[in-house]
Amino acid sequence: MSEDFSKIMIEQVGRLFEKQVSKDVLTAADSGEWQEGLWEAVSEAGLPHAMVAEASGGLGLAPADAMSLMRRMGYHALPLPLAETMVANHLWVEAGGSLLDGPTTFAPVTADDRIAIAFNREGATLNGTIGHVPWGGDVRHLVIFARDEKGVGYLAHVERDTVGTNQRRRNVAYEPRDNLQLDRIDVPLNAVLKAPDTLGGDGLLSYVAAIRVQQMVGGMERALDYALTYANERVQFGRPIGKFQAIQHMLAVAAGHFAAASAAADAMGESDIFAGDRFAIAVAKSRCGEAAGHVAAVCHQVHGAMGFTHEHALHFVTRRLWSWRDEGGSESYWQEWIGRNVCAMGGEALWPSITGFR
Amino acid sequence: MQAFRFEALSLPPEAQAMRKKVRAFLQDERSHNRFAAHRSSWSTFDAEFSRRAAAAGFVGMTWPKQYGGGEYSNLERFVVTEEMLAAGAPAGAHWIADRQSGPQILKHGSERARATILPKIAAGECYFGIGMSEPDSGSDLAAVRTKATRVDGGWTINGSKIWTSNAHRVHYLIVLARTSPLDQDRHAGLTQFIVATDSKGIQIRPILNMAGGHEFNEVFFKDVFVPDDMVMGQPGEGWKHVTGELAFERAGPDRFMSDIRLLVSLIDKVGAEPSERQAIAVGRCVAHFSALRRMSASIAGLLERGERPITEAALVKDVGTAFEREIPEMVRSLVPSESSLDDEDEFSQALAHVLLHAPSFTLRGGTPEILRGMIARGLGLR
Ligand SMILES: Cc1cc2nc3c(=O)[nH]c(=O)nc-3n(C[C@H](O)[C@H](O)[C@H](O)COP(=O)(O)OP(=O)(O)OC[C@H]3O[C@@H](n4cnc5c(N)ncnc54)[C@H](O)[C@@H]3O)c2cc1C
């Protein structure tokens, strides 16, 4: 897809979200209702397959543009597994599979969950539990990363209906994050593909991290938009509260966090995350996670009691910011990852590696 | 929230080539033990180092060849700057002249000023100081009272400046003075002058800093004559020049790399197998650092295109210096150290050095309180 066209498309999708992701939709989604109308709208636009090459039937959106699209999803708090579906299809088709139709998610997405795969004459069997699967109870397909007894990694396509549910659960944004049980799930051989070598020890975790990074940048932008508008409108002591230096400074600091987080997320967007560049993901996830906490806190403070109501829409993004910073590895998870790598190389290697990374 | 521009930037191949060149130069400097990386920085004044750096082509890099420059891009200069900082090079002698005075002269100076001064800066032989602050004019820079009065062939300056870094060892100061009386608009009637420090009527008194070092000074001007061709631009343009200059001053990697050598020492100190807490803290620093580096590079890109990203520069400085201030606190929480400048241990020395200088990181070049006011204006709150 040409660069110009991608830009136009991202803008159009932004308008679609603006129109369709209303407060009513968000409130209904909060109660666990699947938003079929919204899903149909994004499907009509071809978005579920946006990251699949045109030759394979997708839109051929470059990863960096897909990342911009995910920011728009974050900005509007889109209550659908759209980013998950995009990435799952990308992984599956790149590995040699064909397009999966309908909402799709991928797993495991936590640091500890492991799925075992064993081959037999007819196919393969998957075993294990996977926690906190995004929309695990709502999707049609799962793309599962599993290892055989020799440690070789595979991607397996599993129909959601064949999998058991241990617990339906929600993050603090009330987005579904379900615990699933793969109890001797048999899959045919043509539903198992060799995983790319770039998938490391924590499997698909870094892809959730990458998605949440972009969503957080979008979410922070929205929260700041709300706060800036409110600061200019709300009058106390005879003037808009935005005229008070204390409020100005709080928001300036939040804007600094936002700018730094965006810079880290941009760097990640340009890096080749699907070729295994985990450093950019680690930097972006830890920097954005830290910023998200600060930005959410400041935006609530600026809104006073109004921001603590269900009526005001601020919480739709701040609750997501609090959830997303934990998912796909929290700040400390990725900071530790960076720290261990950097320390292993020694002090003098710090600078060459920082510049080498970008 | 689309208030700020931090566009994507990838360094062009020539910038990467420049990186190799400056690394080789710095490697050579270090292999000859010419400086102590763990206790020097961009404010360490070492004229010999500056001459060697200039001879190798690393001073006045972006200026026209006609004035001794190298006609390199801002991005090549950016790379050299960050490499100098990363190496802990004592670049203080030429830093100000290279970073802001030279570019100002190139833009607003007379032809004689350009022709006589710039080649000397680029040769690493001519250094500058900034004469902005006064006893009653710190954050409130527009309150300067130092006065310049028209005389035959030029101006005479009367008044005083304070906190003037390196005034006692530089050749020129760029002095901000009032050239017409304060009326309603405080920003009008200010003008910048290039003043030679050996001019008649200048008196320089040292002010020791809290670490006992002599870096800044008080400077008194009594009927100091400045010829017309040492005026920057037209009289009355001073405020515009000063705010433009700050974009160069505020957004560079010197605003978040002052204590990079301490970070290097820390990594060696905790070793290849750090505790979880140590690894997390080091990782967090690297993440912050990488984000800042990208923001700063992106501003170098905007400057290269001739833009004046003043608010973005303020933002980089605010985020960057806050980070610099945090580092010594973090370091001492990770490794027990009763740091001392007298210890043999490089880590202990580096920590002591940073602790003793950290308070200045968030003062020089404008305080966070002032920067945040500018950012808030950019956000539409003022
Ligand atoms: C190491 C060092 C080197 C320096 N070198 C130079 C130099 O070479 N040339 C030069 O001209 N200057 C130099 N300075 C001076 C520097 O620019 C000033 O220190 C700085 O601008 C702050 O001014 P001030 O120290 O007078 O503090 P003040 O302006 O008096 O401020 C004191 C405190 O009050 C706060 N404050 C002030 N106004 C407001 C406001 N409106 N709202 C909220 N808070 C406010 C400040 O943020 C600060 O925390 C140097 C300073 C240092 C520390």
PDB file of N, CA, C and O in Angstrom, chain B residues 22-66:
ATOM      1  N   VAL B  22      34.605  10.525  14.805  1.00  0.00           N
ATOM      2  CA  VAL B  22      34.773  11.153  16.120  1.00  0.00           C
ATOM      3  C   VAL B  22      35.121  10.099  17.177  1.00  0.00           C
ATOM      4  O   VAL B  22      35.896  10.369  18.106  1.00  0.00           O
ATOM      5  N   ARG B  23      34.617   8.894  17.005  1.00  0.00           N
ATOM      6  CA  ARG B  23      34.987   7.834  17.957  1.00  0.00           C
ATOM      7  C   ARG B  23      36.472   7.540  17.890  1.00  0.00           C
ATOM      8  O   ARG B  23      37.126   7.330  18.921  1.00  0.00           O
ATOM      9  N   ALA B  24      37.008   7.537  16.680  1.00  0.00           N
ATOM     10  CA  ALA B  24      38.441   7.267  16.531  1.00  0.00           C
ATOM     11  C   ALA B  24      39.257   8.370  17.210  1.00  0.00           C
ATOM     12  O   ALA B  24      40.228   8.106  17.919  1.00  0.00           O
ATOM     13  N   PHE B  25      38.808   9.610  17.015  1.00  0.00           N
ATOM     14  CA  PHE B  25      39.495  10.736  17.648  1.00  0.00           C
ATOM     15  C   PHE B  25      39.478  10.603  19.172  1.00  0.00           C
ATOM     16  O   PHE B  25      40.503  10.731  19.844  1.00  0.00           O
ATOM     17  N   LEU B  26      38.291  10.300  19.714  1.00  0.00           N
ATOM     18  CA  LEU B  26      38.155  10.222  21.173  1.00  0.00           C
ATOM     19  C   LEU B  26      38.922   9.027  21.740  1.00  0.00           C
ATOM     20  O   LEU B  26      39.505   9.101  22.819  1.00  0.00           O
ATOM     21  N   GLN B  27      38.932   7.954  20.978  1.00  0.00           N
ATOM     22  CA  GLN B  27      39.678   6.770  21.390  1.00  0.00           C
ATOM     23  C   GLN B  27      41.163   7.113  21.518  1.00  0.00           C
ATOM     24  O   GLN B  27      41.829   6.752  22.486  1.00  0.00           O
ATOM     25  N   ASP B  28      41.639   7.870  20.549  1.00  0.00           N
ATOM     26  CA  ASP B  28      43.035   8.283  20.560  1.00  0.00           C
ATOM     27  C   ASP B  28      43.337   9.178  21.772  1.00  0.00           C
ATOM     28  O   ASP B  28      44.328   9.002  22.473  1.00  0.00           O
ATOM     29  N   GLU B  29      42.406  10.105  22.038  1.00  0.00           N
ATOM     30  CA  GLU B  29      42.562  10.980  23.200  1.00  0.00           C
ATOM     31  C   GLU B  29      42.666  10.154  24.485  1.00  0.00           C
ATOM     32  O   GLU B  29      43.505  10.412  25.339  1.00  0.00           O
ATOM     33  N   ARG B  30      41.802   9.170  24.572  1.00  0.00           N
ATOM     34  CA  ARG B  30      41.766   8.391  25.808  1.00  0.00           C
ATOM     35  C   ARG B  30      42.962   7.467  25.917  1.00  0.00           C
ATOM     36  O   ARG B  30      43.471   7.232  27.009  1.00  0.00           O
ATOM     37  N   SER B  31      43.397   6.945  24.782  1.00  0.00           N
ATOM     38  CA  SER B  31      44.535   6.034  24.864  1.00  0.00           C
ATOM     39  C   SER B  31      45.797   6.806  25.268  1.00  0.00           C
ATOM     40  O   SER B  31      46.739   6.227  25.788  1.00  0.00           O
ATOM     41  N   HIS B  32      45.784   8.107  25.066  1.00  0.00           N
ATOM     42  CA  HIS B  32      46.909   8.915  25.561  1.00  0.00           C
ATOM     43  C   HIS B  32      46.627   9.517  26.930  1.00  0.00           C
ATOM     44  O   HIS B  32      47.355  10.412  27.371  1.00  0.00           O
ATOM     45  N   ASN B  33      45.556   9.040  27.558  1.00  0.00           N
ATOM     46  CA  ASN B  33      45.211   9.529  28.899  1.00  0.00           C
ATOM     47  C   ASN B  33      45.103  11.033  28.990  1.00  0.00           C
ATOM     48  O   ASN B  33      45.576  11.651  29.948  1.00  0.00           O
ATOM     49  N   ARG B  34      44.474  11.622  27.988  1.00  0.00           N
ATOM     50  CA  ARG B  34      44.457  13.076  27.962  1.00  0.00           C
ATOM     51  C   ARG B  34      43.328  13.670  28.809  1.00  0.00           C
ATOM     52  O   ARG B  34      43.294  14.864  29.029  1.00  0.00           O
ATOM     53  N   PHE B  35      42.363  12.854  29.212  1.00  0.00           N
ATOM     54  CA  PHE B  35      41.354  13.387  30.140  1.00  0.00           C
ATOM     55  C   PHE B  35      40.785  12.278  31.028  1.00  0.00           C
ATOM     56  O   PHE B  35      40.882  11.093  30.690  1.00  0.00           O
ATOM     57  N   ALA B  36      40.201  12.711  32.158  1.00  0.00           N
ATOM     58  CA  ALA B  36      39.595  11.766  33.092  1.00  0.00           C
ATOM     59  C   ALA B  36      38.099  11.762  32.866  1.00  0.00           C
ATOM     60  O   ALA B  36      37.375  12.610  33.374  1.00  0.00           O
ATOM     61  N   ALA B  37      37.647  10.784  32.081  1.00  0.00           N
ATOM     62  CA  ALA B  37      36.254  10.771  31.631  1.00  0.00           C
ATOM     63  C   ALA B  37      35.256  10.820  32.778  1.00  0.00           C
ATOM     64  O   ALA B  37      34.224  11.482  32.682  1.00  0.00           O
ATOM     65  N   HIS B  38      35.560  10.123  33.871  1.00  0.00           N
ATOM     66  CA  HIS B  38      34.554   9.989  34.928  1.00  0.00           C
ATOM     67  C   HIS B  38      34.377  11.255  35.750  1.00  0.00           C
ATOM     68  O   HIS B  38      33.489  11.333  36.565  1.00  0.00           O
ATOM     69  N   ARG B  39      35.283  12.226  35.569  1.00  0.00           N
ATOM     70  CA  ARG B  39      35.020  13.481  36.285  1.00  0.00           C
ATOM     71  C   ARG B  39      35.190  14.704  35.400  1.00  0.00           C
ATOM     72  O   ARG B  39      35.615  15.759  35.844  1.00  0.00           O
ATOM     73  N   SER B  40      34.834  14.553  34.143  1.00  0.00           N
ATOM     74  CA  SER B  40      34.759  15.753  33.321  1.00  0.00           C
ATOM     75  C   SER B  40      33.494  15.685  32.478  1.00  0.00           C
ATOM     76  O   SER B  40      32.837  14.651  32.399  1.00  0.00           O
ATOM     77  N   SER B  41      33.150  16.802  31.852  1.00  0.00           N
ATOM     78  CA  SER B  41      31.906  16.876  31.097  1.00  0.00           C
ATOM     79  C   SER B  41      31.985  18.079  30.192  1.00  0.00           C
ATOM     80  O   SER B  41      33.032  18.692  30.053  1.00  0.00           O
ATOM     81  N   TRP B  42      30.850  18.440  29.617  1.00  0.00           N
ATOM     82  CA  TRP B  42      30.858  19.577  28.699  1.00  0.00           C
ATOM     83  C   TRP B  42      31.085  20.902  29.402  1.00  0.00           C
ATOM     84  O   TRP B  42      31.259  21.915  28.756  1.00  0.00           O
ATOM     85  N   SER B  43      31.102  20.888  30.734  1.00  0.00           N
ATOM     86  CA  SER B  43      31.448  22.155  31.373  1.00  0.00           C
ATOM     87  C   SER B  43      32.898  22.158  31.878  1.00  0.00           C
ATOM     88  O   SER B  43      33.316  23.093  32.545  1.00  0.00           O
ATOM     89  N   THR B  44      33.666  21.124  31.560  1.00  0.00           N
ATOM     90  CA  THR B  44      35.087  21.107  31.943  1.00  0.00           C
ATOM     91  C   THR B  44      35.920  21.833  30.884  1.00  0.00           C
ATOM     92  O   THR B  44      35.928  21.451  29.722  1.00  0.00           O
ATOM     93  N   PHE B  45      36.591  22.875  31.319  1.00  0.00           N
ATOM     94  CA  PHE B  45      37.295  23.775  30.400  1.00  0.00           C
ATOM     95  C   PHE B  45      38.713  23.262  30.152  1.00  0.00           C
ATOM     96  O   PHE B  45      39.518  23.152  31.072  1.00  0.00           O
ATOM     97  N   ASP B  46      39.027  22.942  28.904  1.00  0.00           N
ATOM     98  CA  ASP B  46      40.356  22.424  28.581  1.00  0.00           C
ATOM     99  C   ASP B  46      40.706  22.896  27.167  1.00  0.00           C
ATOM    100  O   ASP B  46      40.342  22.280  26.166  1.00  0.00           O
ATOM    101  N   ALA B  47      41.422  24.021  27.113  1.00  0.00           N
ATOM    102  CA  ALA B  47      41.684  24.654  25.818  1.00  0.00           C
ATOM    103  C   ALA B  47      42.488  23.746  24.895  1.00  0.00           C
ATOM    104  O   ALA B  47      42.260  23.730  23.682  1.00  0.00           O
ATOM    105  N   GLU B  48      43.396  22.972  25.480  1.00  0.00           N
ATOM    106  CA  GLU B  48      44.202  22.070  24.643  1.00  0.00           C
ATOM    107  C   GLU B  48      43.309  21.049  23.948  1.00  0.00           C
ATOM    108  O   GLU B  48      43.458  20.769  22.759  1.00  0.00           O
ATOM    109  N   PHE B  49      42.373  20.521  24.709  1.00  0.00           N
ATOM    110  CA  PHE B  49      41.448  19.557  24.100  1.00  0.00           C
ATOM    111  C   PHE B  49      40.662  20.215  22.967  1.00  0.00           C
ATOM    112  O   PHE B  49      40.497  19.652  21.883  1.00  0.00           O
ATOM    113  N   SER B  50      40.178  21.422  23.227  1.00  0.00           N
ATOM    114  CA  SER B  50      39.376  22.108  22.209  1.00  0.00           C
ATOM    115  C   SER B  50      40.181  22.341  20.934  1.00  0.00           C
ATOM    116  O   SER B  50      39.658  22.212  19.831  1.00  0.00           O
ATOM    117  N   ARG B  51      41.453  22.667  21.081  1.00  0.00           N
ATOM    118  CA  ARG B  51      42.292  22.888  19.882  1.00  0.00           C
ATOM    119  C   ARG B  51      42.434  21.593  19.095  1.00  0.00           C
ATOM    120  O   ARG B  51      42.339  21.586  17.874  1.00  0.00           O
ATOM    121  N   ARG B  52      42.655  20.513  19.797  1.00  0.00           N
ATOM    122  CA  ARG B  52      42.804  19.237  19.078  1.00  0.00           C
ATOM    123  C   ARG B  52      41.485  18.823  18.408  1.00  0.00           C
ATOM    124  O   ARG B  52      41.476  18.364  17.265  1.00  0.00           O
ATOM    125  N   ALA B  53      40.373  19.051  19.128  1.00  0.00           N
ATOM    126  CA  ALA B  53      39.068  18.699  18.542  1.00  0.00           C
ATOM    127  C   ALA B  53      38.810  19.541  17.296  1.00  0.00           C
ATOM    128  O   ALA B  53      38.296  19.048  16.277  1.00  0.00           O
ATOM    129  N   ALA B  54      39.183  20.812  17.378  1.00  0.00           N
ATOM    130  CA  ALA B  54      38.972  21.700  16.231  1.00  0.00           C
ATOM    131  C   ALA B  54      39.853  21.280  15.057  1.00  0.00           C
ATOM    132  O   ALA B  54      39.410  21.250  13.909  1.00  0.00           O
ATOM    133  N   ALA B  55      41.097  20.925  15.368  1.00  0.00           N
ATOM    134  CA  ALA B  55      42.015  20.510  14.299  1.00  0.00           C
ATOM    135  C   ALA B  55      41.456  19.285  13.583  1.00  0.00           C
ATOM    136  O   ALA B  55      41.652  19.104  12.377  1.00  0.00           O
ATOM    137  N   ALA B  56      40.729  18.452  14.334  1.00  0.00           N
ATOM    138  CA  ALA B  56      40.159  17.261  13.722  1.00  0.00           C
ATOM    139  C   ALA B  56      38.832  17.564  13.029  1.00  0.00           C
ATOM    140  O   ALA B  56      38.200  16.674  12.462  1.00  0.00           O
ATOM    141  N   GLY B  57      38.398  18.820  13.095  1.00  0.00           N
ATOM    142  CA  GLY B  57      37.201  19.216  12.348  1.00  0.00           C
ATOM    143  C   GLY B  57      35.898  19.162  13.123  1.00  0.00           C
ATOM    144  O   GLY B  57      34.825  19.171  12.531  1.00  0.00           O
ATOM    145  N   PHE B  58      35.967  19.146  14.465  1.00  0.00           N
ATOM    146  CA  PHE B  58      34.750  18.947  15.238  1.00  0.00           C
ATOM    147  C   PHE B  58      34.201  20.225  15.883  1.00  0.00           C
ATOM    148  O   PHE B  58      33.353  20.163  16.765  1.00  0.00           O
ATOM    149  N   VAL B  59      34.702  21.375  15.483  1.00  0.00           N
ATOM    150  CA  VAL B  59      34.175  22.632  16.016  1.00  0.00           C
ATOM    151  C   VAL B  59      33.705  23.494  14.842  1.00  0.00           C
ATOM    152  O   VAL B  59      34.362  23.525  13.799  1.00  0.00           O
ATOM    153  N   GLY B  60      32.574  24.150  15.012  1.00  0.00           N
ATOM    154  CA  GLY B  60      32.022  24.973  13.919  1.00  0.00           C
ATOM    155  C   GLY B  60      31.633  24.138  12.720  1.00  0.00           C
ATOM    156  O   GLY B  60      31.692  24.594  11.577  1.00  0.00           O
ATOM    157  N   MET B  61      31.202  22.931  12.993  1.00  0.00           N
ATOM    158  CA  MET B  61      30.997  21.968  11.899  1.00  0.00           C
ATOM    159  C   MET B  61      30.010  22.401  10.837  1.00  0.00           C
ATOM    160  O   MET B  61      30.176  22.099   9.660  1.00  0.00           O
ATOM    161  N   THR B  62      28.941  23.092  11.261  1.00  0.00           N
ATOM    162  CA  THR B  62      27.868  23.372  10.292  1.00  0.00           C
ATOM    163  C   THR B  62      28.094  24.684   9.534  1.00  0.00           C
ATOM    164  O   THR B  62      27.342  25.015   8.634  1.00  0.00           O
ATOM    165  N   TRP B  63      29.118  25.442   9.901  1.00  0.00           N
ATOM    166  CA  TRP B  63      29.272  26.766   9.307  1.00  0.00           C
ATOM    167  C   TRP B  63      29.885  26.688   7.911  1.00  0.00           C
ATOM    168  O   TRP B  63      30.565  25.716   7.579  1.00  0.00           O
ATOM    169  N   PRO B  64      29.705  27.761   7.128  1.00  0.00           N
ATOM    170  CA  PRO B  64      30.302  27.791   5.784  1.00  0.00           C
ATOM    171  C   PRO B  64      31.825  27.693   5.835  1.00  0.00           C
ATOM    172  O   PRO B  64      32.452  28.196   6.779  1.00  0.00           O
ATOM    173  N   LYS B  65      32.396  27.093   4.828  1.00  0.00           N
ATOM    174  CA  LYS B  65      33.861  26.934   4.768  1.00  0.00           C
ATOM    175  C   LYS B  65      34.553  28.292   4.816  1.00  0.00           C
ATOM    176  O   LYS B  65      35.619  28.450   5.403  1.00  0.00           O
ATOM    177  N   GLN B  66      33.902  29.257   4.191  1.00  0.00           N
ATOM    178  CA  GLN B  66      34.421  30.624   4.147  1.00  0.00           C
ATOM    179  C   GLN B  66      34.756  31.148   5.550  1.00  0.00           C
ATOM    180  O   GLN B  66      35.662  31.953   5.728  1.00  0.00           O
TER     181      GLN B  66
END
